[in-house]
Amino acid sequence: MLVLPEKNLSQVAVHTLPRLGQINFVNCLPVVVPMMETDWQTKAEVTYATPNDLNKAFAANALDIGAMSSFYYLQNGTLELIDGLSISSDGAVASVMCYSKAPLSQLNGARIAVPESSASSVSLLLLLLKELFGATPELVPVSKPEIADPDIDAALIFGDQALLVEGVWDKKLVKADLGEWWRINTGLPMVFGLWAANAQWASANRELFQGISQSLREARTRGLTTLFSAVVEEGVRRTGLSYERIRRYYTTDLNYEMTARHKLALEEYGKLCRKHGILRPVGKPVV
């Protein structure tokens, strides 16, 4: 069993090691499992948390380097991207889904339950509804969006919750896979998460920045090759889904590269977010 150490992101302390934030969601296990198999504590002080909590920690200067939502990276504007590594999809992602009681074109003014812990997914949904239908819904942030609430017209779900309702909610509701929706309309992959560092810290610690960046890329490679069985088994343990479904999630639904196409996709995402006034100063919520 993989046990992640918990750290207080607001704790004031003297830091002799670089402070690295790592998303603890199932989609990050190809990076997390190898990190836990390695003596990472000699290289960095690692904090595992949700994307939203890590975003807040970076904004508070409580982290130097690590994983974050692509939305926060674009919003911040003072971060140095770690090349060659992302949490993306190049088509249907299966784990970022919008389910609606009405056609998606009719969601203007609708109440949509959205997760509190995923800025990229929420902003992507808002962007697509505005760009394709001119719709401006009322977003209702909750810890776990549910469609059964009679006051909710649609729900955005992600991660293992989306995988768990696969084939169930589909039978009664209109659905949209946001990764597929983005790919169809842009021809590009969707970058949901990435790794970056505080630019000032990276400049002052160039060798360390490059070393940690390379270690993260190597962790990803090991997680998708020699440690892949351990990664899938941990995904099965966390979700209760079948080995084959989790294997397919990591090999077909998700993509962990950061190529020229991914960077172009990130630029397009930022451009459209700015076009629709979705990108806001750090500290200002998207909803």
mmCIF file of C-alpha atoms in Angstrom, residues 46-171:
data_model
loop_
_atom_site.group_PDB
_atom_site.id
_atom_site.type_symbol
_atom_site.label_atom_id
_atom_site.label_comp_id
_atom_site.label_asym_id
_atom_site.label_seq_id
_atom_site.Cartn_x
_atom_site.Cartn_y
_atom_site.Cartn_z
ATOM 1 C CA VAL A 46 7.773 16.717 -0.935
ATOM 2 C CA THR A 47 4.188 17.765 -0.216
ATOM 3 C CA TYR A 48 1.313 15.706 -1.656
ATOM 4 C CA ALA A 49 -1.989 17.533 -2.117
ATOM 5 C CA THR A 50 -4.812 18.380 -4.526
ATOM 6 C CA PRO A 51 -4.106 20.669 -7.504
ATOM 7 C CA ASN A 52 -6.106 23.460 -5.859
ATOM 8 C CA ASP A 53 -4.145 23.227 -2.603
ATOM 9 C CA LEU A 54 -0.838 23.138 -4.473
ATOM 10 C CA ASN A 55 -1.885 26.152 -6.543
ATOM 11 C CA LYS A 56 -2.580 28.043 -3.312
ATOM 12 C CA ALA A 57 0.766 26.968 -1.869
ATOM 13 C CA PHE A 58 2.646 28.216 -4.931
ATOM 14 C CA ALA A 59 0.742 31.507 -4.734
ATOM 15 C CA ALA A 60 1.754 31.825 -1.068
ATOM 16 C CA ASN A 61 5.407 31.085 -1.948
ATOM 17 C CA ALA A 62 5.225 27.892 0.132
ATOM 18 C CA LEU A 63 6.535 25.741 -2.745
ATOM 19 C CA ASP A 64 9.483 26.123 -5.125
ATOM 20 C CA ILE A 65 8.794 23.510 -7.775
ATOM 21 C CA GLY A 66 6.285 20.831 -8.660
ATOM 22 C CA ALA A 67 2.976 19.861 -10.204
ATOM 23 C CA MET A 68 0.096 22.261 -10.726
ATOM 24 C CA SER A 69 -2.940 22.830 -12.891
ATOM 25 C CA SER A 70 -2.177 24.259 -16.321
ATOM 26 C CA PHE A 71 -4.701 26.990 -15.544
ATOM 27 C CA TYR A 72 -2.665 28.134 -12.552
ATOM 28 C CA TYR A 73 0.530 28.067 -14.628
ATOM 29 C CA LEU A 74 -1.053 30.383 -17.200
ATOM 30 C CA GLN A 75 -2.661 32.542 -14.527
ATOM 31 C CA ASN A 76 0.574 33.030 -12.580
ATOM 32 C CA GLY A 77 2.853 34.073 -15.450
ATOM 33 C CA THR A 78 6.076 33.899 -13.374
ATOM 34 C CA LEU A 79 6.786 30.161 -13.524
ATOM 35 C CA GLU A 80 9.389 28.229 -15.509
ATOM 36 C CA LEU A 81 7.957 25.197 -17.279
ATOM 37 C CA ILE A 82 9.555 21.775 -16.812
ATOM 38 C CA ASP A 83 9.898 20.400 -20.317
ATOM 39 C CA GLY A 84 8.829 16.946 -21.441
ATOM 40 C CA LEU A 85 6.223 16.225 -18.749
ATOM 41 C CA SER A 86 2.497 16.873 -18.370
ATOM 42 C CA ILE A 87 -0.876 15.352 -17.512
ATOM 43 C CA SER A 88 -2.702 15.522 -20.825
ATOM 44 C CA SER A 89 -5.024 13.767 -23.216
ATOM 45 C CA ASP A 90 -4.958 13.713 -26.997
ATOM 46 C CA GLY A 91 -8.640 12.959 -27.419
ATOM 47 C CA ALA A 92 -11.114 11.437 -24.985
ATOM 48 C CA VAL A 93 -9.718 11.466 -21.437
ATOM 49 C CA ALA A 94 -12.601 9.559 -19.741
ATOM 50 C CA SER A 95 -11.923 11.205 -16.381
ATOM 51 C CA VAL A 96 -12.996 14.823 -17.032
ATOM 52 C CA MET A 97 -16.681 14.634 -17.886
ATOM 53 C CA CYS A 98 -19.669 16.953 -17.982
ATOM 54 C CA TYR A 99 -23.058 15.286 -17.479
ATOM 55 C CA SER A 100 -26.182 17.328 -18.146
ATOM 56 C CA LYS A 101 -29.925 16.916 -17.814
ATOM 57 C CA ALA A 102 -30.385 19.070 -20.931
ATOM 58 C CA PRO A 103 -28.508 19.488 -24.219
ATOM 59 C CA LEU A 104 -25.203 21.254 -23.676
ATOM 60 C CA SER A 105 -26.313 24.070 -25.972
ATOM 61 C CA GLN A 106 -29.050 24.901 -23.446
ATOM 62 C CA LEU A 107 -26.836 25.468 -20.397
ATOM 63 C CA ASN A 108 -26.838 29.275 -20.466
ATOM 64 C CA GLY A 109 -27.749 30.313 -16.933
ATOM 65 C CA ALA A 110 -27.841 26.689 -15.803
ATOM 66 C CA ARG A 111 -26.520 25.633 -12.396
ATOM 67 C CA ILE A 112 -23.511 23.361 -12.863
ATOM 68 C CA ALA A 113 -21.895 21.587 -9.901
ATOM 69 C CA VAL A 114 -18.114 21.698 -10.324
ATOM 70 C CA PRO A 115 -15.232 20.279 -8.232
ATOM 71 C CA GLU A 116 -13.426 22.642 -5.876
ATOM 72 C CA SER A 117 -10.069 20.960 -6.492
ATOM 73 C CA SER A 118 -9.506 21.227 -10.264
ATOM 74 C CA ALA A 119 -9.061 24.713 -11.725
ATOM 75 C CA SER A 120 -8.115 23.495 -15.224
ATOM 76 C CA SER A 121 -11.199 21.307 -15.641
ATOM 77 C CA VAL A 122 -13.564 24.006 -14.400
ATOM 78 C CA SER A 123 -12.066 26.727 -16.587
ATOM 79 C CA LEU A 124 -12.059 24.390 -19.600
ATOM 80 C CA LEU A 125 -15.769 23.665 -19.181
ATOM 81 C CA LEU A 126 -16.542 27.374 -18.842
ATOM 82 C CA LEU A 127 -14.394 28.146 -21.886
ATOM 83 C CA LEU A 128 -16.015 25.500 -24.097
ATOM 84 C CA LEU A 129 -19.555 26.539 -23.157
ATOM 85 C CA LYS A 130 -18.760 30.177 -23.898
ATOM 86 C CA GLU A 131 -16.801 29.473 -27.089
ATOM 87 C CA LEU A 132 -19.221 26.975 -28.652
ATOM 88 C CA PHE A 133 -22.634 28.093 -27.380
ATOM 89 C CA GLY A 134 -22.162 31.588 -25.956
ATOM 90 C CA ALA A 135 -23.407 30.114 -22.694
ATOM 91 C CA THR A 136 -22.566 31.515 -19.258
ATOM 92 C CA PRO A 137 -23.665 29.048 -16.574
ATOM 93 C CA GLU A 138 -23.771 29.508 -12.809
ATOM 94 C CA LEU A 139 -20.942 27.376 -11.412
ATOM 95 C CA VAL A 140 -21.523 25.782 -8.010
ATOM 96 C CA PRO A 141 -18.226 24.625 -6.437
ATOM 97 C CA VAL A 142 -18.590 21.538 -4.229
ATOM 98 C CA SER A 143 -16.252 18.854 -2.911
ATOM 99 C CA LYS A 144 -17.948 16.101 -4.940
ATOM 100 C CA PRO A 145 -20.377 17.131 -7.714
ATOM 101 C CA GLU A 146 -23.544 15.042 -7.944
ATOM 102 C CA ILE A 147 -26.199 15.112 -10.632
ATOM 103 C CA ALA A 148 -29.058 13.828 -8.427
ATOM 104 C CA ASP A 149 -29.514 17.228 -6.745
ATOM 105 C CA PRO A 150 -32.775 18.657 -8.175
ATOM 106 C CA ASP A 151 -31.316 22.184 -8.005
ATOM 107 C CA ILE A 152 -28.408 21.188 -10.273
ATOM 108 C CA ASP A 153 -28.753 21.109 -14.063
ATOM 109 C CA ALA A 154 -25.367 19.562 -14.840
ATOM 110 C CA ALA A 155 -22.240 18.282 -13.103
ATOM 111 C CA LEU A 156 -18.556 18.353 -13.975
ATOM 112 C CA ILE A 157 -16.751 15.357 -12.517
ATOM 113 C CA PHE A 158 -13.191 14.188 -12.828
ATOM 114 C CA GLY A 159 -10.715 11.542 -11.693
ATOM 115 C CA ASP A 160 -11.890 8.285 -10.177
ATOM 116 C CA GLN A 161 -15.435 9.645 -9.684
ATOM 117 C CA ALA A 162 -15.750 9.993 -13.472
ATOM 118 C CA LEU A 163 -14.339 6.514 -14.045
ATOM 119 C CA LEU A 164 -16.672 5.007 -11.446
ATOM 120 C CA VAL A 165 -19.883 6.380 -13.010
ATOM 121 C CA GLU A 166 -18.750 5.403 -16.511
ATOM 122 C CA GLY A 167 -21.554 3.496 -18.186
ATOM 123 C CA VAL A 168 -24.068 4.458 -15.459
ATOM 124 C CA TRP A 169 -24.742 8.180 -15.758
ATOM 125 C CA ASP A 170 -24.421 7.845 -19.547
ATOM 126 C CA LYS A 171 -27.738 6.001 -19.759
#
